[in-house]
Coordinates of C-alpha atoms and ligand atoms in Angstrom, one line a residue:
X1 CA 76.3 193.4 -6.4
X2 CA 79.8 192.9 -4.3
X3 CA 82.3 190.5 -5.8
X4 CA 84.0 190.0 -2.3
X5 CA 82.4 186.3 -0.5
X6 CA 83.4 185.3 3.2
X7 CA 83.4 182.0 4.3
X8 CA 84.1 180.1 7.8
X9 CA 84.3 176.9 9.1
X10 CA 84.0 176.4 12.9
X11 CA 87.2 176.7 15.2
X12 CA 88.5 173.4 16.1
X13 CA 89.0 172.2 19.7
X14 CA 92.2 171.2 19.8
X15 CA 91.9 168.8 22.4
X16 CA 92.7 165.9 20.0
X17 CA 93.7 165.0 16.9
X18 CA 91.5 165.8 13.9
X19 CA 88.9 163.8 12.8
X20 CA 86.4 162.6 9.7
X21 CA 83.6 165.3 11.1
X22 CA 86.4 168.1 11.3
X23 CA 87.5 167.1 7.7
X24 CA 84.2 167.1 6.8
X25 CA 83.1 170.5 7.9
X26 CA 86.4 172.0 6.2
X27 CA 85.8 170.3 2.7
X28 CA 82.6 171.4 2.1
X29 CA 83.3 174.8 3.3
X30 CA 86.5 174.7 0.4
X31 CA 83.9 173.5 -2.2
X32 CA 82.0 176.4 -1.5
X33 CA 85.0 178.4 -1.3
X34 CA 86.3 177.2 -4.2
X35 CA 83.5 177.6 -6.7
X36 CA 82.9 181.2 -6.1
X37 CA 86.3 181.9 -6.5
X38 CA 85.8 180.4 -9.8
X39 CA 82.5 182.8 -10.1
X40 CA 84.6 185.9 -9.9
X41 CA 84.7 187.0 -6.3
X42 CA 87.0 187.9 -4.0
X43 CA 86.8 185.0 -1.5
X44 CA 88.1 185.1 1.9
X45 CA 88.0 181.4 3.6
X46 CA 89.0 181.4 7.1
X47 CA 89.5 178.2 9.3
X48 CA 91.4 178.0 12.8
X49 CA 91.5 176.8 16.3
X50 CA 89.2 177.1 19.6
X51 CA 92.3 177.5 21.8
X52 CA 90.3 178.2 25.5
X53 CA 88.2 176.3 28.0
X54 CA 88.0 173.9 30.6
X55 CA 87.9 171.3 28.2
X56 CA 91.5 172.1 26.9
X57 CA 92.9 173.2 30.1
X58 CA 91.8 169.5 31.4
X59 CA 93.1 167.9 28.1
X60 CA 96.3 169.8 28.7
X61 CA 96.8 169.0 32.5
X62 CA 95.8 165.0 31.9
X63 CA 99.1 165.0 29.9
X64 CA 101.2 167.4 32.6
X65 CA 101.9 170.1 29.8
X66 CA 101.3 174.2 29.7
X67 CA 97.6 174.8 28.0
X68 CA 99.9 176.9 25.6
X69 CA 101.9 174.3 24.7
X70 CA 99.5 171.9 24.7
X71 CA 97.6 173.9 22.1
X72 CA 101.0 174.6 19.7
X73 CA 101.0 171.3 19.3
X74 CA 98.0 170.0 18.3
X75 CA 96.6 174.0 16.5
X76 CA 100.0 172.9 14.0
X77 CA 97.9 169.7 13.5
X78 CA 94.8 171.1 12.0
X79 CA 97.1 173.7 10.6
X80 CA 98.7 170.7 8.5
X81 CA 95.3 168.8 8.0
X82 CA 94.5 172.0 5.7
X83 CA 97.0 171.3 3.5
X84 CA 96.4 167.7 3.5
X85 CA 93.1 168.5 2.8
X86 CA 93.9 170.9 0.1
X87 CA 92.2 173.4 1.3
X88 CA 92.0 177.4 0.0
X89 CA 91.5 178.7 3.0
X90 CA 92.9 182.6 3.0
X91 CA 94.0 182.7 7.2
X92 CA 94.2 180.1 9.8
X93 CA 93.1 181.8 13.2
X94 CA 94.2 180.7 16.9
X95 CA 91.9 182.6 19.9
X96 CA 95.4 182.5 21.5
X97 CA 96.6 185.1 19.0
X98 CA 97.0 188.9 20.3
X99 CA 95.1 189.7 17.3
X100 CA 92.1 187.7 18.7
X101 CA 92.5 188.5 22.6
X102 CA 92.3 192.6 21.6
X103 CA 89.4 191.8 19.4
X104 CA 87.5 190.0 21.9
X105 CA 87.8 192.5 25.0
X106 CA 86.7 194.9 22.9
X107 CA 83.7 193.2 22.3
X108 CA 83.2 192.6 25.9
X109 CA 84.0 196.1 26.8
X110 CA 81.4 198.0 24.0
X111 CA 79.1 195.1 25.7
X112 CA 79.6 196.5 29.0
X113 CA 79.1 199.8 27.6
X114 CA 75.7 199.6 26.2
X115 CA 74.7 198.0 29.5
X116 CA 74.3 194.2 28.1
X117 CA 76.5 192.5 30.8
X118 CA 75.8 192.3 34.6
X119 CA 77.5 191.1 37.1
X120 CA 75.7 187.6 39.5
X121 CA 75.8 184.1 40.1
X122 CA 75.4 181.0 38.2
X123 CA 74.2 178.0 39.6
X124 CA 73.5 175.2 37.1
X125 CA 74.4 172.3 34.9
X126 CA 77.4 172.9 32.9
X127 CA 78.9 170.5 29.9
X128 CA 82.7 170.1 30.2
X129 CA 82.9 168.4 26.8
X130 CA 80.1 171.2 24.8
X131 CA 81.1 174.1 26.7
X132 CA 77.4 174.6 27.2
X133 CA 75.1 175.5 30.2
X134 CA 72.4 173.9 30.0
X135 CA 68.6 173.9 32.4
X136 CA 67.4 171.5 34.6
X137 CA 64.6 170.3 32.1
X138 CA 67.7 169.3 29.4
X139 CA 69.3 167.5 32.1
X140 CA 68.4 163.7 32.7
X141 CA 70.4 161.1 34.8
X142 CA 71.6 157.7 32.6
X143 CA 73.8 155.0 34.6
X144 CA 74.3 157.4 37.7
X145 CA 75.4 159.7 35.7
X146 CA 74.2 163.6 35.0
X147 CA 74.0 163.9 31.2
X148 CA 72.8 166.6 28.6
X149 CA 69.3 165.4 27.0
X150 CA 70.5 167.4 23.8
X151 CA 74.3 166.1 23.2
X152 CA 74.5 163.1 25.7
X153 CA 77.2 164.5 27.2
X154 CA 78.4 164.5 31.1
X155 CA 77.4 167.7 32.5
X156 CA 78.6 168.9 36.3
X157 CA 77.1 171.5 39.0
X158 CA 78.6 174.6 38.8
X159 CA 78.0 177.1 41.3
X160 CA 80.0 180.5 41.1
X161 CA 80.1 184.5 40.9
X162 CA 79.6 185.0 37.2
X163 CA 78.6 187.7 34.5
X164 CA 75.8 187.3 33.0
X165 CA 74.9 188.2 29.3
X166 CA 71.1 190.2 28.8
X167 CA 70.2 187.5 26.5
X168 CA 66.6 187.1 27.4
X169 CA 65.9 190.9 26.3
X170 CA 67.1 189.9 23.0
X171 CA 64.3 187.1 22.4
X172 CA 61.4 189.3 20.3
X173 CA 64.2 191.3 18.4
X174 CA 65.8 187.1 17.1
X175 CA 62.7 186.3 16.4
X176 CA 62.2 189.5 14.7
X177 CA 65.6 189.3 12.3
X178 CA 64.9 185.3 11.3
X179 CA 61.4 186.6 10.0
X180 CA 63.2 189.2 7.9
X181 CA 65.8 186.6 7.2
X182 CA 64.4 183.6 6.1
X183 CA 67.5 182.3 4.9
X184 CA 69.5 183.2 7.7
X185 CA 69.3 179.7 9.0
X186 CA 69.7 176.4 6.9
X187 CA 68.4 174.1 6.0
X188 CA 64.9 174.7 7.0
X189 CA 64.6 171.9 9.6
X190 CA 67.5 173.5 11.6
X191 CA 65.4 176.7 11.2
X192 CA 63.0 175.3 13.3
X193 CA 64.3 173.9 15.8
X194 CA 66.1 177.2 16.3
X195 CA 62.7 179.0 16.4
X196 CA 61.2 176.6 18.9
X197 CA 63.9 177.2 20.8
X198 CA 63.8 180.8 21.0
X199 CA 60.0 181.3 21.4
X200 CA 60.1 179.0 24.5
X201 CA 62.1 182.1 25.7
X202 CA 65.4 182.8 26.4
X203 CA 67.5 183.6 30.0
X204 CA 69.9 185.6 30.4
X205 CA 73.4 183.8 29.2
X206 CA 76.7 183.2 32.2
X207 CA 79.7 184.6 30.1
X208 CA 82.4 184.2 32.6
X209 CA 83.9 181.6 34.8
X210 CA 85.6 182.4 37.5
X211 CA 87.4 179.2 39.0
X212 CA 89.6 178.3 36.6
X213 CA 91.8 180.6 34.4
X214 CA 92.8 179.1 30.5
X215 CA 91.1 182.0 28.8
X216 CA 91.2 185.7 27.6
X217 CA 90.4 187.8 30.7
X218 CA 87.1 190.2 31.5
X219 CA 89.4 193.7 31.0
X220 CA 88.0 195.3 34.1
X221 CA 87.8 192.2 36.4
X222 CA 91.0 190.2 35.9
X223 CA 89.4 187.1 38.4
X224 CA 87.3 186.2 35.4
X225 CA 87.9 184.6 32.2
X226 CA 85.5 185.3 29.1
X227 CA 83.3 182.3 28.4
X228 CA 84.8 180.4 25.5
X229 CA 81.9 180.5 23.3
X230 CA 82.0 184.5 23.3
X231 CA 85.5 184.2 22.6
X232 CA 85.5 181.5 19.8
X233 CA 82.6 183.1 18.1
X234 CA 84.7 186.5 17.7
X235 CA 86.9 184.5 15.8
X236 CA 85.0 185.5 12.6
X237 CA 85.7 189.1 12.6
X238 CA 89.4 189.0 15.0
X239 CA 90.4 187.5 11.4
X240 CA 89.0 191.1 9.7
X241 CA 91.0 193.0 12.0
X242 CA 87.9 193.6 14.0
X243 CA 88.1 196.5 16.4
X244 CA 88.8 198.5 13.2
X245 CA 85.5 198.5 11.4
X246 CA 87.0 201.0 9.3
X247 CA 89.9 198.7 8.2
X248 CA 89.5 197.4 4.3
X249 CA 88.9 193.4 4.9
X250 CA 86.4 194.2 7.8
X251 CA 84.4 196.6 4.9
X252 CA 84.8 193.9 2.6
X253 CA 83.8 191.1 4.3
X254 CA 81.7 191.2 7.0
X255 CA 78.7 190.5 7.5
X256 CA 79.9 186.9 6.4
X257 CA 78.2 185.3 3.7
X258 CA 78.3 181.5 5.4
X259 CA 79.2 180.7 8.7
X260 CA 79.8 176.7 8.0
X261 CA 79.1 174.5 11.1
X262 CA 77.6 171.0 12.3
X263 CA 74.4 171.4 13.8
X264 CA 75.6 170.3 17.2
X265 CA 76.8 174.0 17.9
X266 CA 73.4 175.6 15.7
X267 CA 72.5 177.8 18.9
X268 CA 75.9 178.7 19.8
X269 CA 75.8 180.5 16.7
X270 CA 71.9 181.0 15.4
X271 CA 71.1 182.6 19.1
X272 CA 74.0 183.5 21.1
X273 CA 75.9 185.0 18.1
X274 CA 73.9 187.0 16.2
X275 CA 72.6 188.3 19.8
X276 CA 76.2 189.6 20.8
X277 CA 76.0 191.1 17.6
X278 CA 73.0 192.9 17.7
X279 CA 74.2 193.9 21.2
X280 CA 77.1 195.7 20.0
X281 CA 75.4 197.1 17.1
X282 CA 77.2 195.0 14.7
X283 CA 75.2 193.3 12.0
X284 CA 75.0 189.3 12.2
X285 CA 76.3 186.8 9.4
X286 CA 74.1 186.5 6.5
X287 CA 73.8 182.9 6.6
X288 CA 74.5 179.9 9.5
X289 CA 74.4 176.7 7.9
X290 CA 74.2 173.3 10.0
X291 CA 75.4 170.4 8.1
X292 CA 75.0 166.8 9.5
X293 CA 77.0 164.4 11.2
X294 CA 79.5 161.8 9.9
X295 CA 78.0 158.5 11.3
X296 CA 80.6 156.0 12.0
X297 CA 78.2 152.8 12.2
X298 CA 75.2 154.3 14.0
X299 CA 77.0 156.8 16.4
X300 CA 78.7 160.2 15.6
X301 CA 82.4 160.0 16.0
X302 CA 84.1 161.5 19.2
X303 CA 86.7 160.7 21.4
X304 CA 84.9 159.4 24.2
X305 CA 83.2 157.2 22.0
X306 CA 86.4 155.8 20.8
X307 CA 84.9 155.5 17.2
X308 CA 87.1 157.9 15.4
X309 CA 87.5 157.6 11.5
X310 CA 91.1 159.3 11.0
X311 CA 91.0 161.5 7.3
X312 CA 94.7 161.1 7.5
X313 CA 94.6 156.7 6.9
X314 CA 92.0 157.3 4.0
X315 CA 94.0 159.9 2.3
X316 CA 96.9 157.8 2.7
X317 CA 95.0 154.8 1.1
X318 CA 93.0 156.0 -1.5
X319 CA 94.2 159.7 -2.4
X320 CA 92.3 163.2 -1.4
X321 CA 90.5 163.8 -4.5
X322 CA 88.8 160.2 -3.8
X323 CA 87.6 161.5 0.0
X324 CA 86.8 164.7 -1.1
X325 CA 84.1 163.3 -4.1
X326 CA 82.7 160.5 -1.6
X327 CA 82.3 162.8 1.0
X328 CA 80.6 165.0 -1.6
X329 CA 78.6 162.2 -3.3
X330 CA 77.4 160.4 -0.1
X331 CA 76.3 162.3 2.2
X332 CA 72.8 164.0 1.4
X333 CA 74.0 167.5 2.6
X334 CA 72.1 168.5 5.8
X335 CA 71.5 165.5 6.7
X336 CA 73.8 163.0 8.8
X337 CA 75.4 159.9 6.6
X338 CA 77.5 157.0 7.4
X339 CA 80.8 156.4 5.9
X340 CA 82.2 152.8 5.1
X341 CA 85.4 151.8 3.1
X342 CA 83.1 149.7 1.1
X343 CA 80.9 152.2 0.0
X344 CA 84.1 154.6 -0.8
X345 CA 85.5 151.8 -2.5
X346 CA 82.4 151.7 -4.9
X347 CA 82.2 155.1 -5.8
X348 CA 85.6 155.4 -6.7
X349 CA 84.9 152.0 -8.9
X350 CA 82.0 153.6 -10.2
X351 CA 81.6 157.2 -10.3
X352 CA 85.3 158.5 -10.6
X353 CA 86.8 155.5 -12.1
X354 CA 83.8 153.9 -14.7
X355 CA 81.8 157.2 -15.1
X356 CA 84.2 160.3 -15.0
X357 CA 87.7 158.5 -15.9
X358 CA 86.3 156.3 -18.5
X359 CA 84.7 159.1 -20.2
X360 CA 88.0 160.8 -20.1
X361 CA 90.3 158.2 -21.4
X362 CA 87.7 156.5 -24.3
X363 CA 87.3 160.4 -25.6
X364 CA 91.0 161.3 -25.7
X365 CA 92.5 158.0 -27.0
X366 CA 89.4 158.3 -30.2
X367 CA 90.9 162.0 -30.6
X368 CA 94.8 160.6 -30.8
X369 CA 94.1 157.8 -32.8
X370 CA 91.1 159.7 -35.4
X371 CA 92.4 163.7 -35.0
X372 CA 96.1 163.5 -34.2
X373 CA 95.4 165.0 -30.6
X374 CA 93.8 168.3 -32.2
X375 CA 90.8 169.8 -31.7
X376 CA 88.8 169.5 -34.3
X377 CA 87.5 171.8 -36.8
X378 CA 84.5 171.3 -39.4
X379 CA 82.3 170.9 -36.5
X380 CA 78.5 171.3 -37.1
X381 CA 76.0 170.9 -34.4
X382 CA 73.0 169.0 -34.4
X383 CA 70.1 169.0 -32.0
X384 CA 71.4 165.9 -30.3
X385 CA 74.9 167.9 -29.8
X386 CA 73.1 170.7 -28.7
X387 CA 70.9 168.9 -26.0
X388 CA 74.2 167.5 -24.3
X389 CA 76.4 171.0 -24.3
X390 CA 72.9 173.0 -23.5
X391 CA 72.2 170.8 -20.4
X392 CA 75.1 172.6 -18.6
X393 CA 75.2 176.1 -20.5
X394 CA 71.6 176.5 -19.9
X395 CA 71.4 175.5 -16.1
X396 CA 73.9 177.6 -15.3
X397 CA 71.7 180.2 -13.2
X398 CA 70.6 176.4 -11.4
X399 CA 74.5 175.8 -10.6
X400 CA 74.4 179.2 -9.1
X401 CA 71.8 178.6 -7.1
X402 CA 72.7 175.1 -5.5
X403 CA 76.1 176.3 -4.2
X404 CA 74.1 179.8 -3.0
X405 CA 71.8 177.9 -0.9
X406 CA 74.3 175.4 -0.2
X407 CA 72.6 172.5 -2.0
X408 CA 75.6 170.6 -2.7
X409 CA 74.1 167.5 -3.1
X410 CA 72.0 169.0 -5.9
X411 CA 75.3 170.5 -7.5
X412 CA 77.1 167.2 -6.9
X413 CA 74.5 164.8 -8.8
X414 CA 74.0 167.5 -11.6
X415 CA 77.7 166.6 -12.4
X416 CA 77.3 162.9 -11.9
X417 CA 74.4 163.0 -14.4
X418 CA 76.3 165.2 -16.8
X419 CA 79.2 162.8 -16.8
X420 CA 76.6 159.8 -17.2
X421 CA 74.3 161.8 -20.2
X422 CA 78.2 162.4 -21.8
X423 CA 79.4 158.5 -21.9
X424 CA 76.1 157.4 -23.1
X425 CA 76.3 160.4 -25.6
X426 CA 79.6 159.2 -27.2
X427 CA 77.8 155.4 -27.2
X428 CA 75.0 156.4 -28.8
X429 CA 76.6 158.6 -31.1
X430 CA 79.4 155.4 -32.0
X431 CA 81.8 157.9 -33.8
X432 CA 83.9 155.1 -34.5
X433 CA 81.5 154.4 -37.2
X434 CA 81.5 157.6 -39.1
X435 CA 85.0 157.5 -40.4
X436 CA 83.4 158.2 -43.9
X437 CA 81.9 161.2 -42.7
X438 CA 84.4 163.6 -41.3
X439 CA 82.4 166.6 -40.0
X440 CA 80.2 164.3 -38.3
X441 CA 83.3 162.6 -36.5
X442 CA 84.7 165.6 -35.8
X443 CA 81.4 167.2 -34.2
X444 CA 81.1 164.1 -31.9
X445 CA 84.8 164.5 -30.5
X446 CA 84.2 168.4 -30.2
X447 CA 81.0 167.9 -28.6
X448 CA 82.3 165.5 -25.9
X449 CA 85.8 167.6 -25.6
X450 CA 83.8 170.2 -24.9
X451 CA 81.9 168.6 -22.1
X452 CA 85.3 167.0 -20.7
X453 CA 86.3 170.8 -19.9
X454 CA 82.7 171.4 -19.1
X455 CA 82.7 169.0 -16.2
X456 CA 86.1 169.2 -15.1
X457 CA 85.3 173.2 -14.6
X458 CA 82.4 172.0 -12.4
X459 CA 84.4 169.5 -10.7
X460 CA 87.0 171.5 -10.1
X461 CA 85.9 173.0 -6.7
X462 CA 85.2 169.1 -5.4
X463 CA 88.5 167.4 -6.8
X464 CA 91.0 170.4 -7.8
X465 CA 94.0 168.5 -8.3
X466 CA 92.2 165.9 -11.0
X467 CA 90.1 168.4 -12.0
X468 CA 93.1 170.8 -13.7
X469 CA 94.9 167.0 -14.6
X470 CA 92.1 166.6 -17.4
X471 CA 92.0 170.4 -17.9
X472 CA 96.0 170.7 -18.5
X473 CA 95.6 168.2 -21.8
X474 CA 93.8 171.2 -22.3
X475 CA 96.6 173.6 -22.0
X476 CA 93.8 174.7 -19.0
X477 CA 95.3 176.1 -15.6
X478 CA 93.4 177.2 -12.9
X479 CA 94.2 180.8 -13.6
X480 CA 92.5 180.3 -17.1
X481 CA 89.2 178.4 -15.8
X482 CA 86.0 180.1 -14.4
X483 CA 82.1 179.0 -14.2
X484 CA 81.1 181.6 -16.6
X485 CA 83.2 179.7 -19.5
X486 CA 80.7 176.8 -19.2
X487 CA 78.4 179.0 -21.3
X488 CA 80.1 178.6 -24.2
X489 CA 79.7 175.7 -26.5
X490 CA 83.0 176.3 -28.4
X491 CA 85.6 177.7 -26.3
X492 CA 88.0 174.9 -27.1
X493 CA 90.2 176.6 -30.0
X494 CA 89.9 174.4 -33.6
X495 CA 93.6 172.8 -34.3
X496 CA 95.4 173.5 -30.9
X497 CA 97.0 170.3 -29.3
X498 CA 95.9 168.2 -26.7
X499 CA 97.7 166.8 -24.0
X500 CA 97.9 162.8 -23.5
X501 CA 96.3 161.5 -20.7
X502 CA 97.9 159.4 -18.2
X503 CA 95.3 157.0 -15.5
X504 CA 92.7 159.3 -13.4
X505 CA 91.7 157.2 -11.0
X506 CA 93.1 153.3 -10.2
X507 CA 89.7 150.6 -10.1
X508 CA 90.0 149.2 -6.6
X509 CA 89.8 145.5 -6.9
X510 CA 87.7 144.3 -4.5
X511 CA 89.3 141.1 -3.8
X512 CA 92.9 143.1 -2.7
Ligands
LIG601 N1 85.2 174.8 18.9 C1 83.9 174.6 18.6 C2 83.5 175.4 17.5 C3 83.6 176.9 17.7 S1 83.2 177.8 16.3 C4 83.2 179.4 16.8 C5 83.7 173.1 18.3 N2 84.8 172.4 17.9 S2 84.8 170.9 17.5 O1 86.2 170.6 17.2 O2 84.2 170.1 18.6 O3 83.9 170.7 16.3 C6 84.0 171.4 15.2 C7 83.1 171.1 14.1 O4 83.3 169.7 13.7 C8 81.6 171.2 14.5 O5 81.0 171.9 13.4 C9 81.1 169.9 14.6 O6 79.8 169.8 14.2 C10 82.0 169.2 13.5 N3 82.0 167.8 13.8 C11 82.5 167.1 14.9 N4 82.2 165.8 14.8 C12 81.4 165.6 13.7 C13 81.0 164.5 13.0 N5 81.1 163.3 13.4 N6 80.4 164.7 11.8 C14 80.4 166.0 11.2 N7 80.8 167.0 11.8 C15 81.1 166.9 13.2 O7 82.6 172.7 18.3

């Protein structure tokens, strides 16, 4: 089986400032990222910037500044939201890069070659705001307006000399592939609607725009620019030095294992991209998954709704690893969930601060005051020992599984429960009592040691930095930690010393 895992999140428009659903789509990528690194592989994470279009030209010449500019600027903002956001991510891509312009004729021109692009007109609806043609039957008008019936959002008449793309051709083979490749699409729902949309048939696809020019030109026709979703969507293999498909990281990596992406822009990359593909003879990604949208009230956060949840305030206010969980914890992952600072404020009350910190400090302060902040030794299991530390070393083909299929929300409530099944362990178990009887004592603080570096391993891809906090009164750094040490039920050495432990997580007071 190959150790090497590839990852992506979508490109970023940077036609504004980052937002919650741009956070959103990175974080859970990193979890992902972040865990099989921890499994043993060889993970490449790649994140970037959607750098063409109408939509950024416009954005660029309402504030009177060079696209190019205009893109420096904000591109360095999601470039610095990464780090904010902790993020592992191995390469940050621009589609303005040389790297990315060679990569993408090239695709164009192998298209052209094997007779997949021809040269017409398009006359139709056209989303400034999506990028996205779309037909007269998914075009309604609402206030005098001509909107998109799927995304809502203002389309306009385009009329104009235009390549066209043989999509319609590639309709049976799609159909074809997604029956060999169940999984290719996720979750299932998405599936679906993917499938209903591509037995209603497919036409052939515009890829160029001719009147205006913010774009990477068609090689043999310089009065057209590529259409921005055939450039974007090359990103993913630009980044592997694609032309060279003989270079080492395009061997290693490609097909990708996830392309991570909202299910606004699930055709853009479930049809259009595995069609180019296929086109070029290239094989598609193994896997597109769709999450959901961050609801901010009722509504999904953009900038023309004015309803924008900035990451930046709630890192500022209540720390990353505390977005990171809640974003983890309460959102069902798939589906679209709504954020409020008084639900963040009672997870981190009550799932970081009274389940996982508690747990934490009530275990380490026993160990100072009973075993001189040593792991103990004379331990001797007993079935009730053995239920708590098997409940993780036994599921850990299940932990596999949720993070393969991308369940996180399964992975994410195994760990709450674990945390939950420790603290009432340590209750029950009232060590505090068996001062008399030493091994006993000294098996309970094992046991729940043992599950503190358990959990915190788990936790680790979700909230790093408090995640190797509690591991370092371990001696634990990331180098030393990976999911296959979860197995074992004594991997904490007898006699070494522990670390104190400072405060993991500050209760919010509600009345502040
Ligand atoms: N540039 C394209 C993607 C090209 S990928 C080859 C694009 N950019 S975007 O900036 O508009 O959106 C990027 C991602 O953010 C999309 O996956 C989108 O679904 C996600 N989100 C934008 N708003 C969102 C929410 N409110 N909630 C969750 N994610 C949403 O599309």
């Amino acid at each position: 089986m190959s150790k090497n895992f590839y990852i992506t999140t979508p490109i970023y428009y940077p036609s504004a400032k980052p937002h919650m659903g741009h956070a959103y789509s990175s974080i859970v990528s990193d979890v992902i990222a972040r865990f099989k690194r921890l499994d043993g592989y060889n993970v490449d994470f790649l994140t970037g910037t959607d750098e063409h279009g109408l939509k950024i030209q416009r954005a660029a010449e309402e504030k009177g500044i060079d696209a190019k500019k205009f893109c420096d600027e904000i591109s360095k903002t999601f470039r610095n939201l990464s780090k904010t956001l902790n993020l592992s991510n191995t390469d940050f891509i621009r589609t303005t890069e040389d790297r990315h312009i060679k990569s993408v004729q090239n695709l164009w021109k192998i298209l052209e070659q094997k007779d997949q692009i021809y040269l017409s007109k398009y006359s139709g609806w056209y989303s400034v705001s999506d990028e996205a043609f779309y037909n007269d039957d998914e075009v309604n008008e609402k206030n005098g307006i001509n909107v998109s019936t799927i995304s809502g959002s203002k389309v306009e008449w385009v009329e104009e000399e235009s390549y066209f793309f043989k999509l319609s051709k590639w309709q049976n083979k799609l159909l074809k592939f997604y029956e060999d490749n169940p999984k290719f699409i996720l979750p299932v729902t998405r599936r679906n609607e993917v499938l209903s949309f591509v037995k209603s048939g497919l036409k052939d696809l515009s890829v160029s725009r001719k009147s205006f020019s913010w774009g990477i030109k068609v090689p043999s026709n310089k009065d057209h620019v590529i259409y921005v979703w055939l450039d974007a969507l090359t990103n993913y293999i630009s980044a592997l030095n694609y032309p060279d498909t003989q270079d080492i990281k395009y061997k290693n990596f490609w097909p990708a294992d996830v392309h991570m992406i909202g299910k606004d822009i699930l055709r853009f990359h479930a049809v259009y991209w595995p069609a180019f593909l296929l086109a070029a003879d290239l094989p598609p990604p193994k896997r597109v998954y769709g999450h959901g949208w961050i609801l901010s009230g009722d509504e999904k956060m953009s900038k023309s709704k004015g309803n924008i949840l900035d990451p930046l305030e709630i890192v500022d206010k209540y720390g990353l690893d505390c977005l990171r969980f809640y974003l983890l914890k309460e959102v069902s992952f798939g589906n679209d969930g709504s954020i409020t600072q008084e639900k963040l404020e009672s997870c981190i009350n009550s799932d970081l601060a009274n389940n996982f910190g508690n747990l934490c400090q009530r275990v380490i302060s026993f160990n100072e005051k009973n075993c001189n902040l040593l792991v103990p030794e004379n331990v001797n299991f007993e079935k009730d020992d053995l239920n708590l530390l098997n409940k993780i070393s036994d599921n850990i083909a299940s932990i596999r599984s949720y993070i393969d299929n991308q369940e996180l929300s399964l992975y994410t409530n195994f760990i709450i429960d674990c945390m939950f099944q420790a603290n009432k362990y340590f209750n029950d178990q009232e060590p505090w009592k068996k001062r008399a009887d030493v091994v006993r004592l000294n098996t309970i603080v094992y046991v729940s040691l043992e599950i503190i570096r358990k959990v915190s391993i788990l936790l680790n891809p979700i909230i790093p930095d408090t995640s190797l906090k509690v591991l370092d009164i371990f001696n634990l750094k990331q180098k030393h930690i990976s999911i296959e040490s979860i197995k074992d039920n004594k991997c904490l050495v007898s006699n070494s010393k522990l670390k104190k432990i400072g405060i993991l997580f500050k209760k919010i007071d509600k009345n502040d």
